CSV table of C-alpha atoms in Angstrom, one decimal:
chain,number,residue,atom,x,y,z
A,14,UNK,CA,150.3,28.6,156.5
A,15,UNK,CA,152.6,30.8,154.2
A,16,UNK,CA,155.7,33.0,155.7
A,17,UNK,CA,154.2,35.6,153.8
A,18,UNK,CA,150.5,36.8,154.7
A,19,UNK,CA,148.2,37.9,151.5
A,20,UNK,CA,144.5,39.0,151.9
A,21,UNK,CA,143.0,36.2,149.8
A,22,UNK,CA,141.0,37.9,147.8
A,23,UNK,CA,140.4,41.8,146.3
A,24,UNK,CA,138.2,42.9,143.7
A,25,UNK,CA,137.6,46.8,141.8
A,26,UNK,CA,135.4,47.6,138.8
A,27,UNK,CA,137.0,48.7,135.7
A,28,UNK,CA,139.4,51.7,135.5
A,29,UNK,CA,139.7,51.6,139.4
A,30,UNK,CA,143.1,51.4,141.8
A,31,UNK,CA,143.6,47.9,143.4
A,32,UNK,CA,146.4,47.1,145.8
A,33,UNK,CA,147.4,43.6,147.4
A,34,UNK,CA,149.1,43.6,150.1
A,35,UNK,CA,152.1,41.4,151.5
A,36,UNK,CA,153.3,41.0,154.9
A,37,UNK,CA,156.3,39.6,156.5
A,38,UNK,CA,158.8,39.9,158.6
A,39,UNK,CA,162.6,41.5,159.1
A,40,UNK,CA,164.3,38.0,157.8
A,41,UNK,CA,162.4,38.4,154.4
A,42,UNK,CA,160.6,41.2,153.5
A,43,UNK,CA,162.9,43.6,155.7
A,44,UNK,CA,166.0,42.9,154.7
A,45,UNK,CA,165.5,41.5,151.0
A,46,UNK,CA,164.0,42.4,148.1
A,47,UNK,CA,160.1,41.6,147.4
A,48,UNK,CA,158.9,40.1,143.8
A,49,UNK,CA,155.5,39.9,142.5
A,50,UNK,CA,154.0,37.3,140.5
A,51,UNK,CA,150.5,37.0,138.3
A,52,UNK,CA,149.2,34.0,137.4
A,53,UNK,CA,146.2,33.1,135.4
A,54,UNK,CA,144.3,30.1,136.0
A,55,UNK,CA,146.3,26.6,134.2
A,56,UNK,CA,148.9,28.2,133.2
A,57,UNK,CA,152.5,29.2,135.0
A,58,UNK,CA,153.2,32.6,136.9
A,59,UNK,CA,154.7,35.6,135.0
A,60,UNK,CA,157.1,37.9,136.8
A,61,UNK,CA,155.2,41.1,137.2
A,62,UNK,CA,157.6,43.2,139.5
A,63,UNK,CA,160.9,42.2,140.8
A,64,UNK,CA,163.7,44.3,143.3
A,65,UNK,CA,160.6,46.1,145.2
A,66,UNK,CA,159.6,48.4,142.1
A,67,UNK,CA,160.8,46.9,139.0
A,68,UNK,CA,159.0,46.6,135.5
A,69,UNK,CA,160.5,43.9,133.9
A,70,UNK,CA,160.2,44.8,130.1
A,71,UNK,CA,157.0,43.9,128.6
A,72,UNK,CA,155.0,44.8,132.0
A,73,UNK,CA,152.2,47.9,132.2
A,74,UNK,CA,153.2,50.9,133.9
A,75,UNK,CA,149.6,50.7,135.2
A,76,UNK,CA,151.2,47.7,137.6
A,77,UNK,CA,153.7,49.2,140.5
A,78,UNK,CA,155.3,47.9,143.7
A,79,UNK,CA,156.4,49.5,147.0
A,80,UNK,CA,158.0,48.3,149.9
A,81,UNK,CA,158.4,49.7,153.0
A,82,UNK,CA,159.6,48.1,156.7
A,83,UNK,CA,158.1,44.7,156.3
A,84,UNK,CA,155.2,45.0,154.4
A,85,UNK,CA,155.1,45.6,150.3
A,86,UNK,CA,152.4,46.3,148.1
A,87,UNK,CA,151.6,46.1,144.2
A,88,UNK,CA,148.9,48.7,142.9
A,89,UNK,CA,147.3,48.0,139.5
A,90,UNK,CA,146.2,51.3,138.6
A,91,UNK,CA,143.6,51.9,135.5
A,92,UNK,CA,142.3,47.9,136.1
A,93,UNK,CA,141.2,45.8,133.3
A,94,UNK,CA,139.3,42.6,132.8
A,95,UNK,CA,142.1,40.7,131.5
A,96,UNK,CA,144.0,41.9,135.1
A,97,UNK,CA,141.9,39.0,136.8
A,98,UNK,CA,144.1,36.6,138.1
A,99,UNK,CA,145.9,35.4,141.2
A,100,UNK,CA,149.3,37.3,142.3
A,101,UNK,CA,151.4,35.6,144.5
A,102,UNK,CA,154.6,38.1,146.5
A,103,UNK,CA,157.7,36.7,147.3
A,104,UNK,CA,160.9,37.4,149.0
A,105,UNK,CA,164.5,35.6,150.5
A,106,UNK,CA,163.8,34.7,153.7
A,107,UNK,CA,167.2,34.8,156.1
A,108,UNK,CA,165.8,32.0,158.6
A,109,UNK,CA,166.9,28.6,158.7
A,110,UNK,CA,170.0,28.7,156.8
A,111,UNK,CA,167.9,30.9,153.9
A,112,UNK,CA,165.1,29.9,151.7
A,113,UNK,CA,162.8,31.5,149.2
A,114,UNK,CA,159.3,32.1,151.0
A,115,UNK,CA,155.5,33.2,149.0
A,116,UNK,CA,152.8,34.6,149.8
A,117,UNK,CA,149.6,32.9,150.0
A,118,UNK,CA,148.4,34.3,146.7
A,119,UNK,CA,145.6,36.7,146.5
A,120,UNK,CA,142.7,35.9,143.8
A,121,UNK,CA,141.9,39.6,141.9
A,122,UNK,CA,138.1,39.9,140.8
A,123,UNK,CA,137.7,42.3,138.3
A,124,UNK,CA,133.6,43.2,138.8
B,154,UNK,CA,164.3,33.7,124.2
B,155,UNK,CA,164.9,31.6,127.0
B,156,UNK,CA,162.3,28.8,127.5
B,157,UNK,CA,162.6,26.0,130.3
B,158,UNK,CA,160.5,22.7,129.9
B,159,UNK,CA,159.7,20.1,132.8
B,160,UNK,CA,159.0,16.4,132.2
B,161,UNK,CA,158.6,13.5,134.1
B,162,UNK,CA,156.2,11.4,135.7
B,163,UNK,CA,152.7,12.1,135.7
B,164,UNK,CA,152.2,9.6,138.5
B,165,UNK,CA,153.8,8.1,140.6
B,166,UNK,CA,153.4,5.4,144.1
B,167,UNK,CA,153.7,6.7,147.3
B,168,UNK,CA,156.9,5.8,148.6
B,169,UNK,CA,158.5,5.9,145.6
B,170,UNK,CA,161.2,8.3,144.1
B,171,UNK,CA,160.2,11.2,141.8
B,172,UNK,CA,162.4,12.1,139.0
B,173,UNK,CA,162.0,15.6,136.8
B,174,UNK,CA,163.8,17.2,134.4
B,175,UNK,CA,164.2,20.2,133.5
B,176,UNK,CA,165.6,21.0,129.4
B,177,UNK,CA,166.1,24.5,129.3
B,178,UNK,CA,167.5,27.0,125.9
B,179,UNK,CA,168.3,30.3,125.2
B,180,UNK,CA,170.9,30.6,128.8
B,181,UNK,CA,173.8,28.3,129.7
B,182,UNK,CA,174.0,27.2,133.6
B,183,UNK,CA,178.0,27.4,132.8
B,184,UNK,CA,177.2,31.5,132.9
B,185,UNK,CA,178.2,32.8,135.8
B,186,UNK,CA,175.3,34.9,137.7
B,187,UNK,CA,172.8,32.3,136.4
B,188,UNK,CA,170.5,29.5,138.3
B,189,UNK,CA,167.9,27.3,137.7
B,190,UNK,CA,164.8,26.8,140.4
B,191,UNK,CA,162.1,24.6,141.0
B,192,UNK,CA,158.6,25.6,142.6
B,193,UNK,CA,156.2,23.5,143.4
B,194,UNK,CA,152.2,24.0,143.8
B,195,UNK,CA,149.4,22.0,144.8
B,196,UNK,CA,146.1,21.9,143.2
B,197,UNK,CA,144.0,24.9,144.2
B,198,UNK,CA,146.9,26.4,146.8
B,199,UNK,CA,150.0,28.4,146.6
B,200,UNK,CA,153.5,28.5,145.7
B,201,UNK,CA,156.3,26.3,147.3
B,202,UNK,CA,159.7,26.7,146.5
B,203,UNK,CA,161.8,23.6,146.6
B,204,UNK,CA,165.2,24.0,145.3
B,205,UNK,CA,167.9,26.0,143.4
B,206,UNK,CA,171.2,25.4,141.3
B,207,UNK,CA,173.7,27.5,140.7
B,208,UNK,CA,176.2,28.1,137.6
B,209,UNK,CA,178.9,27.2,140.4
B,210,UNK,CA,177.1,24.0,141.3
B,211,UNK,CA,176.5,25.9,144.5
B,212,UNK,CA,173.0,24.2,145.5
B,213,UNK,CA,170.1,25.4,147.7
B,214,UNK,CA,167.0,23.2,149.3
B,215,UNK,CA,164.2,24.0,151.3
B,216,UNK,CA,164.7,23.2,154.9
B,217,UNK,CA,161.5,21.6,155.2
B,218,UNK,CA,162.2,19.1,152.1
B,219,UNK,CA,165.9,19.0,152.3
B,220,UNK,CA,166.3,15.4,153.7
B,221,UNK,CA,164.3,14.4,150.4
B,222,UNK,CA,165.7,16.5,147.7
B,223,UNK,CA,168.8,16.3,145.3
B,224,UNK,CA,168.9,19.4,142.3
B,225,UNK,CA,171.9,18.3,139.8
B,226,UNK,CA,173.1,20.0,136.5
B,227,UNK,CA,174.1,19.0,133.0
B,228,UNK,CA,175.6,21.8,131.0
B,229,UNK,CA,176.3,20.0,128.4
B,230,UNK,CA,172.6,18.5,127.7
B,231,UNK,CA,171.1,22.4,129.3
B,232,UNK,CA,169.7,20.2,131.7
B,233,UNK,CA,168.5,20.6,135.3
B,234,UNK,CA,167.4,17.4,137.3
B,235,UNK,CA,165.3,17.0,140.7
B,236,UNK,CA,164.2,14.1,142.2
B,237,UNK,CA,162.4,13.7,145.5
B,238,UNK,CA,162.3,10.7,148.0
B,239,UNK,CA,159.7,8.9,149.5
B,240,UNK,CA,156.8,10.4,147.3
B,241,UNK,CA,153.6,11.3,149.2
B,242,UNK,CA,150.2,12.3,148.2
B,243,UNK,CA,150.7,15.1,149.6
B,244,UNK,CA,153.2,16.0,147.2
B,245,UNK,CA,150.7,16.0,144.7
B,246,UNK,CA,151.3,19.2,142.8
B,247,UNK,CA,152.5,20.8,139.7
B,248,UNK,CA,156.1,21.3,139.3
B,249,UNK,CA,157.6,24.3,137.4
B,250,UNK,CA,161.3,25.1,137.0
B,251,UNK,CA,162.3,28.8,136.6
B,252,UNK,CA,165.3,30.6,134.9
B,253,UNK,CA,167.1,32.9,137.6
B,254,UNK,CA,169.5,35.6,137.1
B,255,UNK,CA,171.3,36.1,140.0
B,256,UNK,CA,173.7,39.3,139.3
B,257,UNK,CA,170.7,41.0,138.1
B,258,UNK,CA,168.6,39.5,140.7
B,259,UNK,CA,165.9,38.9,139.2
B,260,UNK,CA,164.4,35.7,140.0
B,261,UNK,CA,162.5,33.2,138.6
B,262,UNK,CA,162.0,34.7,135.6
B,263,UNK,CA,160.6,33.0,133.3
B,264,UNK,CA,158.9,29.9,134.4
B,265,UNK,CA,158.8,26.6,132.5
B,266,UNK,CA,154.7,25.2,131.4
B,267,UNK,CA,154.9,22.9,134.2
B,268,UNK,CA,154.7,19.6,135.1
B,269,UNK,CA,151.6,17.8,137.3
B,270,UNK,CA,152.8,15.4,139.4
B,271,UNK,CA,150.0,13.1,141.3
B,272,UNK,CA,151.3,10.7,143.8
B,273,UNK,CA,148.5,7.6,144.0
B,274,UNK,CA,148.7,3.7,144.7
């Protein structure tokens, strides 16, 4: 059971608007920053968004990230095939002396 | 370009003691606002953060795995070293070490290839 609660799957067609959502509590997501990851089947994750909102260099501007109380989400915008992979959120969780706590991924189905 | 490696064991008994390593270039872990992490994650299942090193040798562990985990440095061989106790099968998993920048705070960024650990008799 993961700290963090992801819906374990989504899907859209081509060119549509997809957002995952993460949610967690006021000892991680409230009170720290949120990170996004995309990773694509055997290989490692890639940081997609870090800080809540940002792109680090390299990243589509069609891939975005919001937080706001406890929850965050990440909005692929414009999706692609080659957008079909699992995304994992992450934040510092406060509790028990402080660790780093994921999400339970969420596996994107482009149709 | 900063690229981090793992190696180690691709199998080990249960009850016995896991050794990885990770070689990392292109960042020194003697610059301060940097750290090294490991992550570990099962076949088929998520993410599981185990540990994290400091260019201060300040270390953190997960509380649930602390009693079993030890994360030491070399600087001078850009080295990064976990090992874990009493090896279970559930422990089975592939192990990836990240680069962290901790001023910046971005974290875990970028991740090594990994390393797939199975713990068997």
């Amino acid at each position: 059971q993961s700290v963090l609660t992801q819906p374990p799957s989504a899907s859209g067609t081509p060119g549509q608007r997809v957002t995952i959502s993460c949610s967690g509590s006021s000892s991680n997501i409230g009170s720290n920053y949120v990170y996004w990851y995309q990773q694509f089947p055997g290989t490692a994750p890639k940081l997609l968004i870090y800080k809540n909102n940002q792109r680090p260099s390299g990243v589509p501007d069609r891939f975005s990230g919001s937080k706001s109380g406890t929850s965050a989400s990440l909005a692929i915008s414009g999706l692609r095939s080659e957008d079909e992979a699992d995304y994992y959120c992450a934040a510092w969780d406060d509790s028990l002396s402080g660790r780093w706590v994921f999400g339970g991924g969420t596996k994107l189905t482009v149709l | 370009q900063i690229t981090l490696k793992e190696s180690g064991p691709t199998l080990v008994k249960p009850t016995q003691t896991l050794t990885l390593t990770c070689t990392f270039s292109g960042f020194s872990l003697s610059t301060s606002g940097v750290g090294v992490g490991w992550i570990r994650q099962p076949p088929g299942k998520a993410l599981e953060w185990l540990a994290l090193i400091y260019w201060n040798d300040h270390k953190r562990y997960s509380p649930s795995l602390k009693s079993r985990l030890t994360i030491t440095k070399d600087t001078s061989k850009n080295q990064v070293v976990l090992t874990m106790t009493n090896m279970d099968p559930l422990d089975t998993a592939t192990y990836y070490c990240a680069h962290d920048s901790v001023d910046s705070s971005v974290w875990f960024d970028p991740w090594g290839q990994g390393a797939l650990v199975t713990v068997s008799s």
